[in-house]
Short mmCIF file of C-alpha atoms and ligand atoms in Angstrom, two decimals:
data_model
loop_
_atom_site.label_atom_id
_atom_site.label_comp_id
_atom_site.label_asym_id
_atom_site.label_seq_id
_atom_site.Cartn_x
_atom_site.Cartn_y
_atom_site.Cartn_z
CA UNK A 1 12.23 -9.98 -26.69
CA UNK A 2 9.18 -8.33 -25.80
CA UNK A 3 6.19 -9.84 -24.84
CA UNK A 4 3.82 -7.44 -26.84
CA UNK A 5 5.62 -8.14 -30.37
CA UNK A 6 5.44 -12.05 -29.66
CA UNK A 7 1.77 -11.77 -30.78
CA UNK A 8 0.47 -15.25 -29.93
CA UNK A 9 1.75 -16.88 -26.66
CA UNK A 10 2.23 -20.67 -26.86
CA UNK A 11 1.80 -22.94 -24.01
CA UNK A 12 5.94 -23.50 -24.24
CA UNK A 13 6.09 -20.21 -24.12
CA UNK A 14 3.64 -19.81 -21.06
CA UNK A 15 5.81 -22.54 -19.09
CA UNK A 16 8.70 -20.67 -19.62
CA UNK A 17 7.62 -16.98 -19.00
CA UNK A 18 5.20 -17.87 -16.55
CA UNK A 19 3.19 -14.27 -15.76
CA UNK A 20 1.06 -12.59 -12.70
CA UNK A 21 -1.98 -10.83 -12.93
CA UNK A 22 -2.68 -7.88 -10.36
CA UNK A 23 -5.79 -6.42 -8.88
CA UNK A 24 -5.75 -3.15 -6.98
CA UNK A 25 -9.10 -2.77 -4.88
CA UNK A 26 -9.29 1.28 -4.00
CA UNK A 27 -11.88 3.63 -3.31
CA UNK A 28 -11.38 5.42 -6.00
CA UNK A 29 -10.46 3.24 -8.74
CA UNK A 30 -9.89 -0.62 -9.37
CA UNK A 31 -6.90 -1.42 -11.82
CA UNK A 32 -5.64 -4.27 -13.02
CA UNK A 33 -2.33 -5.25 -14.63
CA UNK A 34 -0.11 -8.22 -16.20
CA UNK A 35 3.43 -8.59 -14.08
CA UNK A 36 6.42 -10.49 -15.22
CA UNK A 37 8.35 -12.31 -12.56
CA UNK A 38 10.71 -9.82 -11.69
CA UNK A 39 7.95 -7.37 -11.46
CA UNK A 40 7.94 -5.83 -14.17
CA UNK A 41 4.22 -3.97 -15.20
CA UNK A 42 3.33 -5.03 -18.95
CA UNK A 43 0.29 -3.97 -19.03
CA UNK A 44 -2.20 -2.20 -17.18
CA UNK A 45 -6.37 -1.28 -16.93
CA UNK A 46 -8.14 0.86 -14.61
CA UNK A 47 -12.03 1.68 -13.85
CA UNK A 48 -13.77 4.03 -11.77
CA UNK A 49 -14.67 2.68 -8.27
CA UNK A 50 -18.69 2.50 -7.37
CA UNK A 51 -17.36 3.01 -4.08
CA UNK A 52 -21.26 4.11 -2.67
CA UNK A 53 -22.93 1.10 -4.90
CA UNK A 54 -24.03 -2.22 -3.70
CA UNK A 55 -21.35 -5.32 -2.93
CA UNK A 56 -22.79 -6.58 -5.97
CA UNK A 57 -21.99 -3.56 -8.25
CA UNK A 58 -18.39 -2.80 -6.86
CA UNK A 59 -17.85 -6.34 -7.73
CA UNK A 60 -18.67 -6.25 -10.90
CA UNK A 61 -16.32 -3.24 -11.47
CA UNK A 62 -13.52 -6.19 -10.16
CA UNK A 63 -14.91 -8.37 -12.74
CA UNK A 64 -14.61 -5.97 -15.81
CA UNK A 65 -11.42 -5.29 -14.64
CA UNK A 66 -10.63 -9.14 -14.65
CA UNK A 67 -12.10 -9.39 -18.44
CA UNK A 68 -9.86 -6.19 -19.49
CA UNK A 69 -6.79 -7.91 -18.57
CA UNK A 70 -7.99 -11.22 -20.00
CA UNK A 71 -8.43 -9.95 -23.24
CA UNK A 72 -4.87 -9.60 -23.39
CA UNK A 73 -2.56 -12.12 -25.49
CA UNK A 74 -0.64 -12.43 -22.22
CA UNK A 75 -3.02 -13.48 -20.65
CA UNK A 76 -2.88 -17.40 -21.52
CA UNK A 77 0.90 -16.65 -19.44
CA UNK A 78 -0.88 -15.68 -16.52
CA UNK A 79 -0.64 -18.37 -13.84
CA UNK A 80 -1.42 -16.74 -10.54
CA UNK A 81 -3.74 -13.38 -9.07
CA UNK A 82 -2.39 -11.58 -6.71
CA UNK A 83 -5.35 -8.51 -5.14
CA UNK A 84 -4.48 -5.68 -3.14
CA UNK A 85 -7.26 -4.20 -1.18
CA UNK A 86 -8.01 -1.19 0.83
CA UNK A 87 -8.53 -2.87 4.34
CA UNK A 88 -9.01 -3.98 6.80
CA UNK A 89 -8.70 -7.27 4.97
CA UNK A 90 -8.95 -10.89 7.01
CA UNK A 91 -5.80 -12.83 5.03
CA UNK A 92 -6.95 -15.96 6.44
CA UNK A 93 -10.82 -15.82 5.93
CA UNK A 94 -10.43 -14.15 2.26
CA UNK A 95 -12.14 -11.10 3.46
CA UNK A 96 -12.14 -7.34 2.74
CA UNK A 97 -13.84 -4.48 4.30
CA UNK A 98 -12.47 -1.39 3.26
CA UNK A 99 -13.55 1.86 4.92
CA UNK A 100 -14.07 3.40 1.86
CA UNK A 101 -15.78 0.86 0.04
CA UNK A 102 -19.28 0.28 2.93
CA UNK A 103 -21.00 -2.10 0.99
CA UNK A 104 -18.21 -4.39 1.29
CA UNK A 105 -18.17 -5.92 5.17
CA UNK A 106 -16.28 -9.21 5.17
CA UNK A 107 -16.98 -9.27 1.62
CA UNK A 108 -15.33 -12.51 0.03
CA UNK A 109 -13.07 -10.86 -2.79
CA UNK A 110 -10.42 -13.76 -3.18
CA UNK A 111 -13.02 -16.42 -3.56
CA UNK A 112 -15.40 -14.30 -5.84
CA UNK A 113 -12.00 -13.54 -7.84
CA UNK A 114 -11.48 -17.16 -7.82
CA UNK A 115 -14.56 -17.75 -9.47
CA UNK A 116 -14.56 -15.43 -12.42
CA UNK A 117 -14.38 -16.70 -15.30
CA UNK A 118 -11.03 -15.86 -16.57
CA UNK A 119 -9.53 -16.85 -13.57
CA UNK A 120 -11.09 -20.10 -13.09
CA UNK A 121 -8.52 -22.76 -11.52
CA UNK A 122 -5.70 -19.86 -10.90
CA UNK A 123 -4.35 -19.76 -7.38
CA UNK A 124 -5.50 -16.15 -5.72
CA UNK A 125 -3.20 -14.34 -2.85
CA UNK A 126 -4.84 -11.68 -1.38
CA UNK A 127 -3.13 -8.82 0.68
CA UNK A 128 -4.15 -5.56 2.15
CA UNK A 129 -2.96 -2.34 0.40
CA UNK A 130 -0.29 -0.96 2.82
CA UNK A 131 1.33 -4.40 2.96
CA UNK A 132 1.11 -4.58 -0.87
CA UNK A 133 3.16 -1.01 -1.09
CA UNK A 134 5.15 -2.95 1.09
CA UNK A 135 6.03 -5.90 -0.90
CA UNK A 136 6.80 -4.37 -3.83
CA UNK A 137 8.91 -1.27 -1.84
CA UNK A 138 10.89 -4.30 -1.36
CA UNK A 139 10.84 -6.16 -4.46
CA UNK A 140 11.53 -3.38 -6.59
CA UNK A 141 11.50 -0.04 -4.93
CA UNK A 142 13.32 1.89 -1.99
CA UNK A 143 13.44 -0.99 0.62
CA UNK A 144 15.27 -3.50 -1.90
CA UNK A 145 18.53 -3.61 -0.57
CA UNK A 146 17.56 -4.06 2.79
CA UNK A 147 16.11 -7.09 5.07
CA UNK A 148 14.50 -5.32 7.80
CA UNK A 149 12.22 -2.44 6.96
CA UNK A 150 8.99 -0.64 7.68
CA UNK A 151 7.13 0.78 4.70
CA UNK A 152 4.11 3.39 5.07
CA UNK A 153 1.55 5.12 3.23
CA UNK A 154 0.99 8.43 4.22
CA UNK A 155 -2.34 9.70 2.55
CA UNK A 156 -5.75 10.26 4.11
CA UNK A 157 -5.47 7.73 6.26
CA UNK A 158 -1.86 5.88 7.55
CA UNK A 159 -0.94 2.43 6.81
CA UNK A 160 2.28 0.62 7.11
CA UNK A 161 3.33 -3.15 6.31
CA UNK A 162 6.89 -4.73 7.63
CA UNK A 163 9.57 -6.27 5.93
CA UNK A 164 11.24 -9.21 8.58
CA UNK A 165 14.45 -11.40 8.20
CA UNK A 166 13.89 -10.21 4.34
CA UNK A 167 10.20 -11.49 4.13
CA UNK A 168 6.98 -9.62 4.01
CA UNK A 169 5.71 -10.49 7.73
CA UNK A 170 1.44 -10.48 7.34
CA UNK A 171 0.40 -11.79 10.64
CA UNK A 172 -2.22 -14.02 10.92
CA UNK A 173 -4.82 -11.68 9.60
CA UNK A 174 -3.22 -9.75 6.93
CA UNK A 175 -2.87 -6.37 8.92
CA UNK A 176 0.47 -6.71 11.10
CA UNK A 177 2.47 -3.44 10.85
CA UNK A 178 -0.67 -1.49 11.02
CA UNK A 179 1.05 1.33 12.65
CA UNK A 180 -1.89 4.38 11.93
CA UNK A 181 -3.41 2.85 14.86
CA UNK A 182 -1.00 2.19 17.33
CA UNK A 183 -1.26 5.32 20.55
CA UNK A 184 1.49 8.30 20.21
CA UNK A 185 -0.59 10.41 22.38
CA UNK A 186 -1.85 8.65 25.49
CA UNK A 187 -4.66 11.85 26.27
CA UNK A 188 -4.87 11.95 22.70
CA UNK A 189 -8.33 12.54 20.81
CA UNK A 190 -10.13 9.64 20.55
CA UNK A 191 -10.26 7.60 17.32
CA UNK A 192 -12.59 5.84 15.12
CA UNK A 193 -10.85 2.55 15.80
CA UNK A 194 -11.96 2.71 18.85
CA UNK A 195 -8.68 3.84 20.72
CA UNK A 196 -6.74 7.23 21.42
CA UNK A 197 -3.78 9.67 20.22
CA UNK A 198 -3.76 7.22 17.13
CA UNK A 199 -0.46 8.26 14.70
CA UNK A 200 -3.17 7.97 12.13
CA UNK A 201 -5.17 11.20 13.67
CA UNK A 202 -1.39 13.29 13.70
CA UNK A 203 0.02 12.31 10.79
CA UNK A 204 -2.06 11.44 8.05
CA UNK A 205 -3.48 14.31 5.30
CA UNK A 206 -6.47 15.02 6.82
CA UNK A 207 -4.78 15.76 10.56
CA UNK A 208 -2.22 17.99 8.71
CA UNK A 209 -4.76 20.13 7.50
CA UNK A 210 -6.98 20.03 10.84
CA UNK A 211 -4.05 20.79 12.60
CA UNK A 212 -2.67 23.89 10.28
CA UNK A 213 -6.79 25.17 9.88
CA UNK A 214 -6.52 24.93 13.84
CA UNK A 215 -3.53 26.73 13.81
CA UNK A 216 -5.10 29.72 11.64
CA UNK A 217 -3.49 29.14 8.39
CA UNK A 218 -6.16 30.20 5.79
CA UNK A 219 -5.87 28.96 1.96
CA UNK A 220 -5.78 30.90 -0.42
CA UNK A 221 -8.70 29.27 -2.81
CA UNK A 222 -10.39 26.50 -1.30
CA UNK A 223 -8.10 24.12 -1.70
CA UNK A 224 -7.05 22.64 2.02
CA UNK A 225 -5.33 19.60 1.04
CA UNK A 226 -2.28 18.43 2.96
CA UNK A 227 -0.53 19.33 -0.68
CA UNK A 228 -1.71 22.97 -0.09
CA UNK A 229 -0.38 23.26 3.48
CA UNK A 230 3.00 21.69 2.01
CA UNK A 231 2.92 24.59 -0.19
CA UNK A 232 2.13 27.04 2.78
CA UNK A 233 4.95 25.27 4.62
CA UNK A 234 7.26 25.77 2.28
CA UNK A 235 6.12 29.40 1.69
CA UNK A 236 6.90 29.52 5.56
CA UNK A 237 3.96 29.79 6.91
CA UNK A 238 3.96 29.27 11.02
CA UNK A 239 0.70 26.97 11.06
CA UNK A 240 1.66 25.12 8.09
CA UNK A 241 4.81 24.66 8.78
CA UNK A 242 3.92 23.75 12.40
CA UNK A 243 1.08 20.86 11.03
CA UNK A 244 4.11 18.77 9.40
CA UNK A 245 6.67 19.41 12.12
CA UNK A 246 3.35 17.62 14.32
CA UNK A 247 2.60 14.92 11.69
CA UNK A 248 6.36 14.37 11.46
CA UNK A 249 7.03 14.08 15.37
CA UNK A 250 4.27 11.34 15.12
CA UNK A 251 5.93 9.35 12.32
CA UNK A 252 9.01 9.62 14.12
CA UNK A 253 7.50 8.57 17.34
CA UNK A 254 6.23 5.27 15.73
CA UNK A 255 9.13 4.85 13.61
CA UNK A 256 11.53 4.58 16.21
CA UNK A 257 8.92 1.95 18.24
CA UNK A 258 9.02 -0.01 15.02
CA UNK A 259 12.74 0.24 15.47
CA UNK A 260 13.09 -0.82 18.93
CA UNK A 261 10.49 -3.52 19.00
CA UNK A 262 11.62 -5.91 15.31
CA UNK A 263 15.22 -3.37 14.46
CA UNK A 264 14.00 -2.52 11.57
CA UNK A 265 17.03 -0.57 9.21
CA UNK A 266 15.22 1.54 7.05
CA UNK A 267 11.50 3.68 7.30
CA UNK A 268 10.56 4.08 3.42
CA UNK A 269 7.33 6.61 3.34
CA UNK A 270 4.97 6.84 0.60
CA UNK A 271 1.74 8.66 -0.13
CA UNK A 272 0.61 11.63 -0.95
CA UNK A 273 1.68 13.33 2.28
CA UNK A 274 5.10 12.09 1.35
CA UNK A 275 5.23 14.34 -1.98
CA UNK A 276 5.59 17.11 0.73
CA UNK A 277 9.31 16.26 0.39
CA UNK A 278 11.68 18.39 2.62
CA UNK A 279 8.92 19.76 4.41
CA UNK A 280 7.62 16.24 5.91
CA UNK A 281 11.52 14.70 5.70
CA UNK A 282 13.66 17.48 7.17
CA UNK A 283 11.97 17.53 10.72
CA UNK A 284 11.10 13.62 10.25
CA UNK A 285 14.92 12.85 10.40
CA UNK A 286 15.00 15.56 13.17
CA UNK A 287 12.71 13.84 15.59
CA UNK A 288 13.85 10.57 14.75
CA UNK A 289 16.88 11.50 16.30
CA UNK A 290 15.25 12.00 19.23
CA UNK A 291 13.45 9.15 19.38
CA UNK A 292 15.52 6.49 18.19
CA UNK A 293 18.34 6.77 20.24
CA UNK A 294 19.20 3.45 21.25
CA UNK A 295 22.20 2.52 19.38
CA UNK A 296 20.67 -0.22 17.70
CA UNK A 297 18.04 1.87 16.66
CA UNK A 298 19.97 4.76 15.59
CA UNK A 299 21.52 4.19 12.63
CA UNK A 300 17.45 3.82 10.99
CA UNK A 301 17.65 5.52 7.42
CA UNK A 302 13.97 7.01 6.11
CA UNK A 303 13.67 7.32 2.48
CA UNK A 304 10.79 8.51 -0.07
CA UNK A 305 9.19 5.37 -1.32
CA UNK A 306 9.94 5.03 -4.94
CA UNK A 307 7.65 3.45 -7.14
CA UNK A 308 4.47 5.79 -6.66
CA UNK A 309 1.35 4.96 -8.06
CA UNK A 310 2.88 1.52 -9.67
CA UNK A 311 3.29 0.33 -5.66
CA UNK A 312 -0.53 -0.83 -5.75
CA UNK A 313 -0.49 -3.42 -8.70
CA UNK A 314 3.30 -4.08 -8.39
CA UNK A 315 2.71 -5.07 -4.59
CA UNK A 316 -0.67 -7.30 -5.88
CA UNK A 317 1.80 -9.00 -8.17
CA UNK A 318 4.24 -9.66 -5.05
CA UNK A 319 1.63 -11.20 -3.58
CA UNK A 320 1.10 -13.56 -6.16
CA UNK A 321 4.72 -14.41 -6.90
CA UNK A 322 5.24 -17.08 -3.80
CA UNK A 323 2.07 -19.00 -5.61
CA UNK A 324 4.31 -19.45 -8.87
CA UNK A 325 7.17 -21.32 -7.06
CA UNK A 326 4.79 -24.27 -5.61
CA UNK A 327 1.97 -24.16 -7.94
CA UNK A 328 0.72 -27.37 -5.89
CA UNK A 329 0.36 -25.19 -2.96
CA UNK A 330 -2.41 -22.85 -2.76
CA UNK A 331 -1.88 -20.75 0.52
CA UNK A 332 -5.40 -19.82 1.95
CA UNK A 333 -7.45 -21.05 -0.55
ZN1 ZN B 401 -7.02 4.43 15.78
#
């Protein structure tokens, strides 16, 4: 039967179909959705992010978003929030500070969530966004079948979450598995975080271009996204194709740590960088041969993530879904 012909949702029917609500925190843009329990989107909102406004104002974008989705007849089903946020996020203290987003410094989003209105009394999980991609890579995308994986996103900037013993593994804080920022590159340039030769400054968009603009490729128009050099790569141009054999070296580099320190199975790579394709995978699975080579490390797969731009509000409703089977307990809150 499907949910949006039911028209009015009783409470029976609440008990029985018990729903999650999802909120995707970017720089760009805030959506929201409603999530069956097997993950399945039913319906979904999105608004513009004030990403240069006040705390105030960005959270009021989060609150619109809330009242979209409450709107819905589906709504009354709706028995736990899950939020995905661009980080760093503090799991434990119910904090975000995204990069993108500088109002927001250890801003409170799950206990302002908490508070809205249409939420009021729901139990609220909160997750970073690379750990979100994670959980729902798992739940319902390329990482599924497995019970020992790394998932990344490979856009402007690199994040990554972990999959242990079949279980999304957090760490205390929310950001385990953050491996942009772990060294590949001990003389490396130095990083914003602080440290140096961070995967993040190889292998994520921006450092593809840098390092194909470095290398003299020229665009044609003045388009220099990672997408462009992709293009150039695939055109076979030397720099280009020389910026994602770099970024792809990197990956490799910190795959094949991943692999060796927790044996994870499978890499599953999403983000824009990934829609490179062949030109990111092909000398990906080249280095990794390289660097994995331990036998317990070697038989690591690395797959396209498959659930694109759903990952964000699929993984929020992951988050959410171990507050439906104990209702009584209310991690973090
Ligand atoms: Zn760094």
């Amino acid at each position: 039967m499907s949910y949006e012909l039911a028209g009015v949702v009783d409470s029976r029917h609440a008990l029985a179909h018990p729903l999650l609500a999802a909120v995707d925190v970017g720089g760009t843009k805030i959506a929201g959705g409603l999530a069956d329990r097997d993950g399945g989107l039913l319906h979904q909102v999105q608004l513009p992010t004030p990403a240069r406004g006040s705390a105030r104002e960005v959270m009021a974008v989060v609150g619109q978003v809330l009242d979209l989705l409450a709107r819905h007849p589906l709504w009354a089903s709706v028995r736990a929030v899950g939020i995905g946020s661009a980080g760093p996020v503090d799991i434990q203290a119910g904090t975000v500070s995204p990069v993108n987003i500088p109002a927001w410094r250890g801003f409170p989003l799950r206990s302002e969530v908490a508070a809205h209105p249409a939420v009021d009394g729901l139990p609220v999980a909160l997750g970073g966004d690379a750990v979100a991609m994670t959980a729902a890579e798992h739940w319902r995308g390329a990482a599924r079948d497995h019970r020992n994986a790394l998932c990344l996103v490979v856009s402007t900037g690199v994040g990554a979450g972990l999959i242990i013993d079949g279980s999304l593994h957090t760490g205390p804080s929310g950001n385990a598995g953050h491996l942009g920022h772990i060294s590949v590159d001990l003389d490396g340039r130095p990083c914003p975080c602080g440290s140096r030769g961070c995967l993040e400054g190889l292998a994520s968009g921006t450092a593809i271009t840098r390092t194909a603009l470095e290398g003299g490729w020229q665009p044609a128009g003045h388009d220099t996204s990672a997408g462009a050099v992709a293009a150039a790569a695939r055109a076979g141009h030397p720099a280009a194709r020389h910026a994602y054999d770099r970024a792809a070296q990197a990956l490799a580099a910190g795959i094949a740590a991943t692999a060796t320190l927790v044996e994870i199975d499978t890499a599953v790579i999403g983000g824009g960088v990934a829609k490179a394709g062949n030109v990111l995978f092909d000398p990906l699975r080249r280095h990794l041969a390289t660097y994995a080579a331990l036998p317990f490390a070697a038989h690591l797969t690395v797959t396209p993530a498959l659930l694109g731009t759903d990952a964000g509000l699929i993984g929020a409703a992951a988050l959410a879904l171990p507050l439906l089977a104990s209702p009584t307990v209310v991690a973090g809150r």
